[in-house]
Coordinates of C-alpha atoms in Angstrom, one line a residue:
X1385 CA 14.9 -65.9 35.7
X1386 CA 12.1 -66.5 33.1
X1387 CA 12.7 -69.3 30.7
X1388 CA 12.6 -68.7 26.9
X1389 CA 9.0 -69.2 25.7
X1390 CA 8.5 -72.5 23.9
X1391 CA 6.6 -70.9 21.0
X1392 CA 9.5 -68.7 19.8
X1393 CA 9.1 -67.9 16.1
X1394 CA 11.9 -69.3 14.1
X1395 CA 14.1 -66.8 12.0
X1396 CA 12.9 -66.5 8.5
X1397 CA 9.4 -67.7 9.3
X1398 CA 8.4 -64.9 11.7
X1399 CA 5.2 -63.0 10.8
X1400 CA 6.4 -59.4 10.3
X1401 CA 3.4 -58.2 12.4
X1402 CA 5.1 -59.8 15.4
X1403 CA 8.5 -58.1 14.9
X1404 CA 9.4 -54.8 16.6
X1405 CA 12.8 -53.1 15.7
X1406 CA 13.9 -50.5 18.2
X1407 CA 17.1 -48.8 19.5
X1408 CA 18.1 -47.1 22.8
X1409 CA 19.3 -43.5 22.6
X1410 CA 21.0 -42.2 25.7
X1411 CA 23.9 -40.1 26.9
X1412 CA 27.1 -41.8 28.4
X1413 CA 26.4 -43.2 31.9
X1414 CA 22.6 -42.8 31.7
X1415 CA 22.2 -46.5 32.0
X1416 CA 21.4 -47.8 28.5
X1417 CA 23.8 -50.8 28.8
X1418 CA 22.2 -51.7 32.2
X1419 CA 18.7 -51.4 30.7
X1420 CA 19.8 -53.7 27.9
X1421 CA 21.1 -56.2 30.5
X1422 CA 17.7 -56.2 32.3
X1423 CA 15.9 -56.8 29.0
X1424 CA 18.2 -59.8 28.2
X1425 CA 17.3 -61.2 31.6
X1426 CA 13.6 -60.6 31.5
X1427 CA 13.3 -62.2 28.0
X1428 CA 15.5 -65.1 29.1
X1429 CA 18.0 -65.1 26.3
X1430 CA 20.9 -65.1 28.7
X1431 CA 21.0 -67.6 31.6
X1432 CA 21.4 -66.0 35.1
X1433 CA 24.7 -67.8 35.6
X1434 CA 26.1 -66.3 32.3
X1435 CA 24.9 -62.8 33.0
X1436 CA 27.5 -60.0 33.6
X1437 CA 27.2 -56.2 33.6
X1438 CA 27.4 -54.5 30.2
X1439 CA 26.7 -57.8 28.6
X1440 CA 26.5 -56.4 25.0
X1441 CA 29.7 -54.4 25.3
X1442 CA 32.2 -56.9 23.9
X1443 CA 35.4 -54.8 23.7
X1444 CA 37.8 -54.4 26.6
X1445 CA 38.0 -50.7 26.1
X1446 CA 34.2 -50.4 26.4
X1447 CA 34.1 -52.3 29.6
X1448 CA 37.1 -50.4 31.1
X1449 CA 35.8 -47.0 30.2
X1450 CA 32.1 -47.8 30.9
X1451 CA 31.1 -46.5 27.4
X1452 CA 29.5 -48.0 24.3
X1453 CA 31.6 -47.6 21.2
X1454 CA 30.0 -50.1 18.8
X1455 CA 26.2 -50.5 18.2
X1456 CA 25.2 -54.1 19.2
X1457 CA 22.1 -55.8 17.8
X1458 CA 20.3 -58.6 19.7
X1459 CA 17.1 -60.6 19.1
X1460 CA 14.7 -60.9 22.1
X1461 CA 11.7 -63.2 22.2
X1462 CA 9.0 -61.6 24.4
X1463 CA 5.5 -62.7 25.5
X1464 CA 3.7 -59.8 27.2
X1465 CA 1.9 -60.9 30.4
X1466 CA -1.8 -60.0 30.7
X1467 CA -1.2 -58.2 34.0
X1468 CA 1.7 -56.0 32.8
X1469 CA 0.7 -52.4 33.7
X1470 CA 0.0 -50.0 30.9
X1471 CA 1.0 -52.4 28.1
X1472 CA -0.5 -54.4 25.4
X1473 CA -2.9 -57.2 26.3
X1474 CA -1.7 -59.8 23.8
X1475 CA -3.5 -63.1 23.1
X1476 CA -2.2 -66.0 25.3
X1477 CA 0.9 -67.6 24.0
X1478 CA 1.8 -64.9 21.4
X1479 CA 5.5 -64.2 21.3
X1480 CA 6.9 -61.1 19.8
X1481 CA 10.4 -60.7 18.4
X1482 CA 12.1 -57.5 19.6
X1483 CA 15.3 -56.6 17.7
X1484 CA 17.1 -54.2 20.0
X1485 CA 20.1 -52.1 19.0
X1486 CA 22.2 -50.7 21.8
X1487 CA 23.8 -47.5 20.5
X1488 CA 26.7 -45.3 21.7
X1489 CA 26.0 -42.0 23.5
X1490 CA 29.1 -39.9 22.7
X1491 CA 28.9 -37.2 19.9
X1492 CA 32.0 -38.8 18.2
X1493 CA 30.0 -42.0 17.5
X1494 CA 26.9 -40.3 16.0
X1495 CA 27.5 -42.2 12.8
X1496 CA 27.0 -45.5 14.6
X1497 CA 23.7 -44.1 15.9
X1498 CA 22.5 -42.8 12.5
X1499 CA 23.1 -46.3 11.0
X1500 CA 21.2 -48.0 13.8
X1501 CA 18.2 -45.7 13.3
X1502 CA 17.9 -46.8 9.7
X1503 CA 17.3 -50.4 10.9
X1504 CA 14.5 -49.5 13.4
X1505 CA 11.0 -48.2 13.5
X1506 CA 11.1 -47.0 17.1
X1507 CA 13.6 -45.5 19.7
X1508 CA 13.6 -45.6 23.4
X1509 CA 14.8 -42.1 24.6
X1510 CA 16.5 -42.9 28.0
X1511 CA 17.3 -40.0 30.3
X1512 CA 18.8 -40.0 33.8
X1513 CA 16.1 -38.9 36.3
X1514 CA 18.8 -37.2 38.4
X1515 CA 20.5 -35.2 35.5
X1516 CA 17.9 -34.6 32.8
X1517 CA 18.5 -34.6 29.0
X1518 CA 22.0 -33.9 27.7
X1519 CA 23.0 -32.0 24.6
X1520 CA 24.3 -35.1 22.8
X1521 CA 21.1 -37.0 23.6
X1522 CA 19.1 -34.1 22.2
X1523 CA 21.1 -34.3 19.0
X1524 CA 20.5 -38.0 18.6
X1525 CA 16.8 -37.4 19.4
X1526 CA 16.6 -35.0 16.4
X1527 CA 18.3 -37.7 14.2
X1528 CA 15.6 -40.2 15.3
X1529 CA 12.8 -37.7 14.6
X1530 CA 14.3 -36.9 11.1
X1531 CA 14.3 -40.7 10.5
X1532 CA 10.6 -40.7 11.3
X1533 CA 11.0 -43.1 14.3
X1534 CA 8.4 -43.4 17.1
X1535 CA 9.9 -42.0 20.3
X1536 CA 9.2 -43.6 23.7
X1537 CA 10.5 -41.3 26.5
X1538 CA 11.8 -43.1 29.5
X1539 CA 13.3 -41.8 32.8
X1540 CA 15.9 -44.1 34.3
X1541 CA 17.5 -44.3 37.8
X1542 CA 14.3 -43.4 39.6
X1543 CA 15.7 -45.4 42.6
X1544 CA 18.4 -42.8 43.2
X1545 CA 18.0 -40.4 46.2
X1546 CA 18.7 -37.4 44.0
X1547 CA 16.2 -38.4 41.3
X1548 CA 13.6 -35.8 40.3
X1549 CA 11.3 -37.7 37.9
X1550 CA 8.5 -35.1 38.0
X1551 CA 10.8 -32.2 37.0
X1552 CA 12.5 -34.0 34.2
X1553 CA 9.3 -35.7 32.9
X1554 CA 8.0 -32.1 32.4
X1555 CA 11.2 -31.2 30.6
X1556 CA 11.0 -34.2 28.3
X1557 CA 7.3 -33.6 27.6
X1558 CA 8.1 -30.0 26.6
X1559 CA 10.9 -31.1 24.2
X1560 CA 9.1 -34.0 22.5
X1561 CA 5.6 -32.5 22.7
X1562 CA 3.9 -35.3 24.6
X1563 CA 2.1 -35.5 28.0
X1564 CA 4.0 -35.9 31.2
X1565 CA 2.0 -39.1 31.9
X1566 CA 3.5 -40.6 28.7
X1567 CA 7.0 -40.5 30.1
X1568 CA 7.8 -44.0 31.6
X1569 CA 9.7 -44.4 34.8
X1570 CA 12.2 -47.3 35.2
X1571 CA 15.1 -48.4 37.2
X1572 CA 17.4 -50.4 35.0
X1573 CA 19.5 -51.4 38.1
X1574 CA 16.6 -52.9 40.1
X1575 CA 14.4 -53.9 37.1
X1576 CA 11.5 -51.8 38.2
X1577 CA 9.3 -50.7 35.2
X1578 CA 11.3 -52.6 32.6
X1579 CA 8.6 -55.2 32.0
X1580 CA 6.1 -52.4 31.4
X1581 CA 8.6 -50.7 29.0
X1582 CA 8.9 -53.9 26.9
X1583 CA 5.1 -54.1 26.8
X1584 CA 4.9 -50.5 25.7
X1585 CA 7.5 -51.1 22.9
X1586 CA 5.2 -53.9 21.6
X1587 CA 2.2 -51.6 21.8
X1588 CA 3.6 -48.4 20.4
X1589 CA 6.3 -49.3 17.8
X1590 CA 4.9 -50.2 14.4
X1591 CA 5.8 -53.5 12.8
X1592 CA 8.2 -53.4 9.8
X1593 CA 6.8 -52.9 6.4
X1594 CA 8.1 -54.9 3.5
X1595 CA 7.0 -57.2 0.6
X1596 CA 7.5 -60.8 1.4
X1597 CA 7.3 -62.1 -2.2
X1598 CA 9.5 -59.4 -3.7
X1599 CA 13.2 -59.9 -4.7
X1600 CA 15.3 -59.8 -1.6
X1601 CA 16.7 -56.5 -0.4
X1602 CA 18.7 -56.1 2.8
X1603 CA 20.6 -53.1 4.1
X1604 CA 24.2 -53.6 5.5
X1605 CA 24.3 -51.6 8.7
X1606 CA 27.5 -53.0 10.2
X1607 CA 30.4 -55.4 9.4
X1608 CA 33.2 -57.0 11.5
X1609 CA 36.2 -59.0 10.5
X1610 CA 36.7 -62.5 12.0
X1611 CA 40.2 -64.0 11.6
X1612 CA 38.9 -67.5 10.8
X1613 CA 35.6 -66.8 9.0
X1614 CA 36.4 -63.6 7.1
X1615 CA 33.9 -60.7 6.9
X1616 CA 30.7 -61.1 9.0
X1617 CA 28.0 -58.7 7.6
X1618 CA 25.1 -57.5 9.8
X1619 CA 21.9 -56.7 7.8
X1620 CA 18.3 -55.6 8.2
X1621 CA 16.0 -57.4 5.6
X1622 CA 13.6 -54.9 4.0
X1623 CA 12.0 -57.1 1.3
X1624 CA 11.9 -60.8 0.5
X1625 CA 14.0 -63.5 2.2
X1626 CA 17.7 -64.5 2.3
X1627 CA 18.3 -68.2 2.4
X1628 CA 21.2 -70.4 3.3
X1629 CA 23.4 -71.3 0.3
X1630 CA 21.8 -68.5 -1.8
X1631 CA 24.0 -66.7 -4.3
X1632 CA 23.9 -63.0 -3.2
X1633 CA 25.0 -59.8 -4.9
X1634 CA 26.4 -56.6 -3.4
X1635 CA 24.6 -53.9 -5.5
X1636 CA 27.3 -51.2 -5.3
X1637 CA 30.2 -53.4 -6.4
X1638 CA 28.3 -56.1 -8.3
X1639 CA 30.3 -58.8 -6.4
X1640 CA 28.6 -62.2 -6.2
X1641 CA 29.1 -64.6 -3.2
X1642 CA 27.6 -67.7 -1.8
X1643 CA 26.1 -67.5 1.7
X1644 CA 27.9 -70.0 3.8
X1645 CA 25.9 -69.1 6.9
X1646 CA 22.9 -67.0 7.8
X1647 CA 21.4 -66.4 11.2
X1648 CA 20.4 -64.0 14.0
X1649 CA 22.2 -62.6 17.1
X1650 CA 20.5 -63.8 20.3
X1651 CA 22.8 -62.5 21.8
X1652 CA 25.4 -64.9 20.4
X1653 CA 25.2 -65.8 16.7
X1654 CA 22.6 -68.6 16.0
X1655 CA 22.4 -70.3 12.6
X1656 CA 19.1 -70.5 10.7
X1657 CA 17.9 -71.5 7.2
X1658 CA 16.8 -68.0 6.3
X1659 CA 15.9 -64.5 7.5
X1660 CA 12.8 -62.7 6.2
X1661 CA 11.1 -59.3 6.1
X1662 CA 11.9 -57.0 9.0
X1663 CA 14.4 -59.3 10.6
X1664 CA 17.9 -58.3 11.7
X1665 CA 20.6 -60.9 11.3
X1666 CA 24.1 -61.7 10.0
X1667 CA 25.6 -63.2 6.8
X1668 CA 28.9 -65.0 6.3
X1669 CA 30.2 -65.5 2.8
X1670 CA 33.8 -66.5 3.5
X1671 CA 35.1 -63.3 1.8
X1672 CA 38.5 -62.2 3.2
X1673 CA 38.7 -58.9 1.3
X1674 CA 37.2 -56.3 3.6
X1675 CA 36.3 -53.9 0.7
X1676 CA 33.7 -56.4 -0.5
X1677 CA 31.2 -55.6 2.3
X1678 CA 30.6 -51.8 2.5
X1679 CA 28.3 -50.4 5.2
X1680 CA 25.3 -48.9 3.6
X1681 CA 25.3 -51.3 0.6
X1682 CA 22.3 -53.3 -0.5
X1683 CA 22.4 -57.1 -0.6
X1684 CA 20.1 -58.9 -3.1
X1685 CA 19.9 -62.2 -4.9
X1686 CA 22.2 -62.7 -7.9
X1687 CA 19.4 -64.4 -9.8
X1688 CA 16.3 -62.3 -10.4
X1689 CA 17.5 -59.9 -7.8
X1690 CA 16.2 -56.4 -7.0
X1691 CA 17.1 -53.6 -9.5
X1692 CA 16.7 -50.6 -7.2
X1693 CA 19.1 -50.3 -4.2
X1694 CA 18.0 -49.1 -0.8
X1695 CA 19.0 -45.6 0.3
X1696 CA 22.4 -46.0 1.8
X1697 CA 24.1 -43.8 4.4
X1698 CA 25.6 -40.4 3.8
X1699 CA 29.4 -40.8 4.2
X1700 CA 30.5 -39.0 7.4
X1701 CA 32.9 -36.0 7.0
X1702 CA 36.0 -36.2 9.2
X1703 CA 36.1 -33.3 11.6
X1704 CA 39.7 -33.9 12.9
X1705 CA 42.8 -35.1 11.1
X1706 CA 45.9 -36.6 12.7
X1707 CA 49.0 -38.5 11.4
X1708 CA 49.6 -42.1 12.7
X1709 CA 53.1 -43.3 12.4
X1710 CA 54.6 -46.7 13.6
X1711 CA 57.6 -46.2 16.0
X1712 CA 59.2 -49.1 14.3
X1713 CA 59.3 -48.5 10.5
X1714 CA 59.0 -52.2 9.8
X1715 CA 55.5 -52.1 11.2
X1716 CA 54.2 -50.0 8.3
X1717 CA 52.6 -52.9 6.4
X1718 CA 51.0 -54.2 9.6
X1719 CA 49.5 -50.7 10.3
X1720 CA 48.1 -50.6 6.7
X1721 CA 46.3 -54.0 7.1
X1722 CA 45.1 -53.0 10.6
X1723 CA 43.6 -49.7 9.4
X1724 CA 41.9 -51.6 6.5
X1725 CA 40.3 -54.1 8.9
X1726 CA 39.4 -51.5 11.5
X1727 CA 37.7 -49.4 8.8
X1728 CA 35.3 -52.3 8.1
X1729 CA 34.4 -52.3 11.8
X1730 CA 34.3 -48.5 12.0
X1731 CA 33.0 -47.0 8.7
X1732 CA 33.6 -43.4 9.9
X1733 CA 37.4 -43.8 9.9
X1734 CA 39.2 -42.5 6.8
X1735 CA 42.9 -42.7 6.0
X1736 CA 45.5 -42.1 3.3
X1737 CA 49.3 -42.8 3.2
X1738 CA 51.7 -39.9 4.0
X1739 CA 55.4 -39.5 4.8
X1740 CA 57.2 -37.2 7.2
X1741 CA 60.9 -36.3 7.2
X1742 CA 61.0 -36.7 10.9
X1743 CA 58.6 -39.7 11.5
X1744 CA 59.0 -41.7 8.3
X1745 CA 56.1 -43.5 6.6
X1746 CA 52.6 -43.5 8.1
X1747 CA 48.9 -42.5 7.4
X1748 CA 46.9 -39.3 7.6
X1749 CA 43.7 -40.4 9.3
X1750 CA 40.3 -38.5 9.5
X1751 CA 38.3 -38.9 12.7
X1752 CA 34.9 -37.6 13.9
X1753 CA 36.4 -36.1 17.0
X1754 CA 39.1 -36.4 19.7
X1755 CA 37.5 -39.4 21.5
X1756 CA 37.1 -41.2 18.2
X1757 CA 40.8 -40.6 17.5
X1758 CA 41.8 -41.8 21.0
X1759 CA 39.7 -45.0 20.7
X1760 CA 41.0 -45.8 17.2
X1761 CA 44.6 -45.4 18.3
X1762 CA 44.1 -47.5 21.4
X1763 CA 42.3 -50.3 19.4
X1764 CA 45.2 -50.3 16.9
X1765 CA 47.7 -50.7 19.7
X1766 CA 45.8 -53.4 21.5
X1767 CA 44.2 -55.5 18.8
X1768 CA 47.2 -55.4 16.4
X1769 CA 50.1 -55.0 18.8
X1770 CA 51.4 -51.8 17.4
X1771 CA 53.4 -48.9 18.9
X1772 CA 52.3 -45.7 17.4
X1773 CA 53.0 -41.9 17.4
X1774 CA 50.0 -39.7 16.6
X1775 CA 50.7 -36.1 15.5
X1776 CA 48.7 -33.1 17.0
X1777 CA 45.1 -33.1 15.7
X1778 CA 44.2 -30.4 13.1
X1779 CA 41.3 -29.6 11.0
X1780 CA 40.8 -29.0 7.2
X1781 CA 41.6 -25.5 5.9
X1782 CA 40.9 -23.9 2.5
X1783 CA 43.6 -21.5 1.3
X1784 CA 42.7 -19.1 -1.5
X1785 CA 45.7 -17.5 -3.3
X1786 CA 46.0 -14.2 -5.1
X1787 CA 46.3 -15.9 -8.5
X1788 CA 42.9 -17.5 -8.0
X1789 CA 44.1 -21.0 -7.2
X1790 CA 43.0 -22.9 -4.0
X1791 CA 44.6 -25.4 -1.7
X1792 CA 42.9 -27.8 0.7
X1793 CA 45.2 -28.2 3.7
X1794 CA 44.7 -31.3 5.9
X1795 CA 48.3 -31.3 7.1
X1796 CA 50.4 -28.2 8.2
X1797 CA 53.2 -29.4 5.9
X1798 CA 50.8 -28.9 2.9
X1799 CA 50.4 -25.2 3.8
X1800 CA 51.5 -23.1 0.7
X1801 CA 54.8 -21.3 1.4
X1802 CA 55.3 -19.6 -2.0
X1803 CA 52.9 -17.0 -3.5
X1804 CA 50.6 -14.5 -1.9
X1805 CA 47.7 -15.8 0.2
X1806 CA 44.4 -13.9 -0.3
X1807 CA 42.2 -15.6 2.3
X1808 CA 42.3 -18.7 4.7
X1809 CA 39.0 -20.3 5.5
X1810 CA 38.5 -22.5 8.6
X1811 CA 35.6 -24.9 9.4
X1812 CA 33.0 -23.6 11.8
X1813 CA 30.6 -25.6 13.9
X1814 CA 27.2 -24.9 15.5
X1815 CA 27.6 -25.8 19.2
X1816 CA 24.8 -26.5 21.6
X1817 CA 25.6 -26.3 25.3
X1818 CA 23.2 -27.4 28.0
X1819 CA 23.9 -26.3 31.5
X1820 CA 22.4 -25.2 34.9
X1821 CA 21.8 -21.4 34.8
X1822 CA 24.5 -20.7 37.5
X1823 CA 27.2 -21.3 34.9
X1824 CA 26.0 -19.0 32.1
X1825 CA 28.8 -16.4 32.8
X1826 CA 31.8 -18.8 32.8
X1827 CA 30.5 -20.6 29.6
X1828 CA 30.1 -17.3 27.8
X1829 CA 33.6 -16.2 28.9
X1830 CA 35.1 -19.5 27.7
X1831 CA 33.3 -19.3 24.3
X1832 CA 34.4 -15.7 23.7
X1833 CA 38.0 -16.7 24.5
X1834 CA 37.7 -19.4 21.8
X1835 CA 36.4 -16.9 19.2
X1836 CA 32.7 -18.0 19.5
X1837 CA 29.6 -16.0 18.5
X1838 CA 26.4 -16.4 20.6
X1839 CA 23.5 -17.3 18.3
X1840 CA 20.8 -17.7 20.9
X1841 CA 19.8 -18.8 24.5
X1842 CA 16.7 -20.6 25.7
X1843 CA 15.5 -21.9 29.1
X1844 CA 14.4 -25.5 28.9
X1845 CA 13.2 -25.3 32.5
X1846 CA 13.5 -22.9 35.5
X1847 CA 17.2 -23.8 36.1
X1848 CA 18.4 -25.4 32.8
X1849 CA 19.5 -23.3 29.9
X1850 CA 20.5 -24.1 26.3
X1851 CA 23.2 -21.9 24.7
X1852 CA 23.8 -21.9 20.9
X1853 CA 27.2 -20.7 19.6
X1854 CA 29.1 -20.8 16.4
X1855 CA 32.8 -21.7 17.1
X1856 CA 35.8 -22.5 15.0
X1857 CA 36.3 -26.3 14.9
X1858 CA 40.1 -25.8 15.5
X1859 CA 39.3 -24.2 19.0
X1860 CA 37.1 -27.2 20.0
X1861 CA 39.5 -30.1 19.0
X1862 CA 42.1 -29.3 21.6
X1863 CA 40.8 -28.9 25.1
X1864 CA 37.5 -27.0 24.9
X1865 CA 35.4 -29.9 26.3
X1866 CA 37.8 -30.4 29.2
X1867 CA 37.7 -26.7 30.1
X1868 CA 33.9 -26.6 29.8
X1869 CA 33.6 -29.6 32.2
X1870 CA 36.0 -28.1 34.7
X1871 CA 34.5 -24.6 34.7
X1872 CA 30.9 -26.0 35.1
X1873 CA 31.9 -28.7 37.7
X1874 CA 30.9 -31.4 35.2
X1875 CA 27.3 -30.2 34.7
X1876 CA 27.5 -28.8 31.2
X1877 CA 27.1 -31.0 28.1
X1878 CA 28.2 -30.2 24.5
X1879 CA 27.1 -31.2 21.1
X1880 CA 28.2 -29.7 17.8
X1881 CA 27.7 -30.1 14.0
X1882 CA 29.5 -28.6 11.0
X1883 CA 27.9 -25.4 9.6
X1884 CA 30.3 -24.2 6.9
X1885 CA 33.4 -22.1 7.0
X1886 CA 34.7 -18.6 7.7
X1887 CA 37.7 -16.5 6.8
X1888 CA 40.2 -16.1 9.6
X1889 CA 43.7 -14.7 10.3
X1890 CA 45.6 -17.9 10.5
X1891 CA 49.4 -18.5 10.3
X1892 CA 51.6 -21.6 10.1
X1893 CA 54.1 -21.9 13.0
X1894 CA 57.2 -24.0 12.2
X1895 CA 59.7 -25.4 14.7
X1896 CA 63.3 -25.2 13.6
X1897 CA 66.1 -27.3 15.2
X1898 CA 69.5 -25.8 14.3
X1899 CA 67.9 -24.0 11.3
X1900 CA 66.1 -27.1 9.9
X1901 CA 62.3 -27.4 10.0
X1902 CA 60.8 -30.4 11.8
X1903 CA 57.5 -31.0 9.9
X1904 CA 56.0 -33.1 12.7
X1905 CA 55.9 -30.0 15.0
X1906 CA 54.3 -27.6 12.5
X1907 CA 50.9 -26.2 13.3
X1908 CA 48.3 -23.8 11.9
X1909 CA 47.0 -21.5 14.6
X1910 CA 45.2 -18.2 14.9
X1911 CA 47.5 -15.1 14.7
X1912 CA 46.7 -14.1 18.3
X1913 CA 47.8 -17.6 19.6
X1914 CA 50.9 -18.0 17.5
X1915 CA 53.3 -16.5 20.0
X1916 CA 51.9 -18.6 22.9
X1917 CA 52.1 -21.8 20.9
X1918 CA 55.7 -21.1 19.8
X1919 CA 57.0 -20.3 23.3
X1920 CA 55.2 -23.3 24.9
X1921 CA 56.5 -25.8 22.3
X1922 CA 60.0 -24.5 22.2
X1923 CA 60.1 -24.6 26.0
X1924 CA 58.8 -28.2 26.0
X1925 CA 61.3 -29.4 23.5
X1926 CA 64.2 -27.8 25.4
X1927 CA 63.3 -30.2 28.3
X1928 CA 62.8 -33.2 26.1
X1929 CA 65.7 -33.1 23.7
X1930 CA 69.0 -34.4 25.2
X1931 CA 72.1 -32.1 25.3
X1932 CA 74.5 -32.5 22.4
X1933 CA 78.2 -31.8 22.1
X1934 CA 77.3 -28.4 20.6
X1935 CA 74.7 -25.7 21.4
X1936 CA 71.3 -26.4 19.7
X1937 CA 69.0 -23.4 19.0
X1938 CA 65.2 -24.3 19.0
X1939 CA 63.2 -21.6 17.1
X1940 CA 59.6 -21.0 16.4
X1941 CA 59.0 -19.2 13.2
X1942 CA 56.2 -17.8 11.1
X1943 CA 57.6 -17.8 7.5
X1944 CA 61.1 -16.3 7.9
X1945 CA 60.2 -14.4 11.1
X1946 CA 61.4 -15.9 14.3
X1947 CA 58.9 -15.5 17.1
X1948 CA 60.4 -17.5 20.0
X1949 CA 63.8 -19.1 20.8
X1950 CA 65.3 -21.5 23.3
X1951 CA 68.8 -22.9 23.4
X1952 CA 70.0 -26.3 24.6
X1953 CA 73.4 -25.8 26.1
X1954 CA 76.3 -27.8 24.9
X1955 CA 77.9 -30.6 27.0
X1956 CA 81.3 -29.3 27.7
X1957 CA 84.4 -31.2 28.7
X1958 CA 86.6 -29.4 31.3
X1959 CA 89.7 -28.9 29.2
X1960 CA 91.3 -26.8 32.0
X1961 CA 91.4 -29.7 34.4
X1962 CA 95.0 -30.5 33.5
X1963 CA 96.2 -26.9 34.0
X1964 CA 97.9 -26.5 37.4
X1965 CA 98.7 -22.9 37.3
X1966 CA 100.9 -21.3 34.6
X1967 CA 100.3 -18.4 32.3
X1968 CA 96.6 -17.4 31.5
X1969 CA 97.4 -17.5 27.8
X1970 CA 97.8 -21.3 28.1
X1971 CA 94.2 -21.6 29.4
X1972 CA 93.0 -19.2 26.8
X1973 CA 94.6 -21.3 24.0
X1974 CA 92.9 -24.5 25.2
X1975 CA 89.5 -22.8 25.4
X1976 CA 89.9 -21.3 21.9
X1977 CA 90.9 -24.8 20.6
X1978 CA 87.7 -26.2 22.2
X1979 CA 85.6 -23.4 20.7
X1980 CA 86.9 -24.2 17.2
X1981 CA 86.2 -27.9 17.7
X1982 CA 82.6 -27.1 18.8
X1983 CA 82.1 -24.9 15.7
X1984 CA 83.3 -27.7 13.3
X1985 CA 81.0 -30.2 15.1
X1986 CA 78.0 -27.9 14.7
X1987 CA 78.6 -27.8 11.0
X1988 CA 78.6 -31.6 10.6
X1989 CA 76.5 -32.6 13.6
X1990 CA 72.8 -33.4 13.3
X1991 CA 70.3 -33.2 16.1
X1992 CA 68.6 -36.5 16.7
X1993 CA 65.2 -36.1 18.3
X1994 CA 64.3 -39.2 20.4
X1995 CA 61.0 -40.9 19.9
X1996 CA 60.0 -40.1 23.6
X1997 CA 60.4 -36.3 22.7
X1998 CA 57.9 -36.7 19.7
X1999 CA 55.4 -38.6 21.9
X2000 CA 55.6 -36.2 24.8
X2001 CA 55.6 -33.0 22.6
X2002 CA 52.7 -34.3 20.4
X2003 CA 50.5 -35.3 23.4
X2004 CA 47.1 -33.7 23.0
X2005 CA 46.1 -33.5 26.6
X2006 CA 46.5 -29.8 26.7
X2007 CA 46.7 -27.0 24.1
X2008 CA 50.2 -25.5 24.2
X2009 CA 48.6 -22.1 23.3
X2010 CA 46.7 -21.9 26.6
X2011 CA 49.6 -22.9 28.8
X2012 CA 51.3 -19.5 28.5
X2013 CA 48.1 -17.6 29.3
X2014 CA 47.8 -18.9 32.8

């Protein structure tokens, strides 16, 4: 393994012309974490004996699932060799500083990607040479082009037997508008072509631009919470210099703090005296209040600081809402603190308190998608030792009443019951689906079943097609992606973005237990799917709720109209066991007495729904409305 060059420029004293800031854009499982591993090895910042796969993925969930959830920044010193093919012939002994940001690939973590792009001047577009570009990678590519980043197209996994580099190089050249010869070929697994890629990054990516003597300005692109040291803030310095023990000011809040530590990530935190123009590093101020360090804020000096803040990030709009409730009510304060800390680490998460008659106190949380929701819940349970119930995911509806008033509904329990409803509007997304041409028929069939409208179709190559649909977001958040993958044998990829709203015939389906509404099971569904949803959920609850001493009716209703019913039979004691013959009237008398007792019990008895029933009924692995259609 190459050793770290001796002439490594020190943080804060690096000539900005020797700095290159870039990120890696790729789909899940296209090899970006493996490529990052090879770059760490080639530049020598990680010893061979300390090296492990997915080195930059720090969370257990990331390593278990093999996906990147958090962007990770790392500083790489690199001295190009004169004999590196196709790269820059640098003067002997010149060492460049490459600040690399490894970004997530899933559509639910696009906000992480957009923040990373703001800290870079270039992007490596990494595509699997055996699969070609995916819809989500295409969406991230457009984000990078909008941010005016220089794109370096790279085909990975060229060592695979099924790799078709020539075919997919032509596809990439067509999309980006470059020559096929400009598309680099690498194998992150074997290390082939990675040295040439590093050299091309030095040659093609422009150095950061900034004024060295201006008042310091740095953009916060990420923050994490450390139990012992408080908030750790990751910044990209645009102008000036941030020095150890400086007094700094957060421009949005006006809060002033003293910097206890400043440094760079290489790949572990390394203290320095200062960080200057174009550098990516971290700041520690000892602040324990997580609200003091907002992502997208500008850091400057408290004395003679900058007057104009840098352009921050557009706050992401949640696409999916779900309620999170602790199984043990005493855990509510712990859940509140946990969400506050997690929001620092994941700026796309939004939440507000809510209460449910069935589930008690909890929080209504907004997520960017189903995977985002799943990851947040898993992180809360693992990192903060909580047991949680999450309600079925739903989207935001706008309800216009006849009297001209409007209601924004993020929770089915907020759906207006009184007054006449004029129109209900649901969010719509523009979906892009990339697939081999053999699956066009089944994709169209699925999208039509989910109330989609075809907007256009385009062939990217001879056998790859791009379909563009508008679809209601509510149809996507349940199981659309799973069905798309199963119907196309895993070959199709999906990306979507919000594109407004449309009026739709929607109804609220309530579940009644013994005549009482259980708010946790209410849902807003399309009129055509209401019956299927009601029948499926009533049937599921019949299996999950234990039998009582009296008969319990489970009803699904739209307003006052019952659309489905199941009954849980009463547990009956055999009162005739002691009758050994005798007149039939004796038996009848005992049965009538039992009947009266059951009636009285039904009047005073209350159905207790066990927690297991809530958890099982609210599982989002399948859409109840589709279950009855099979």
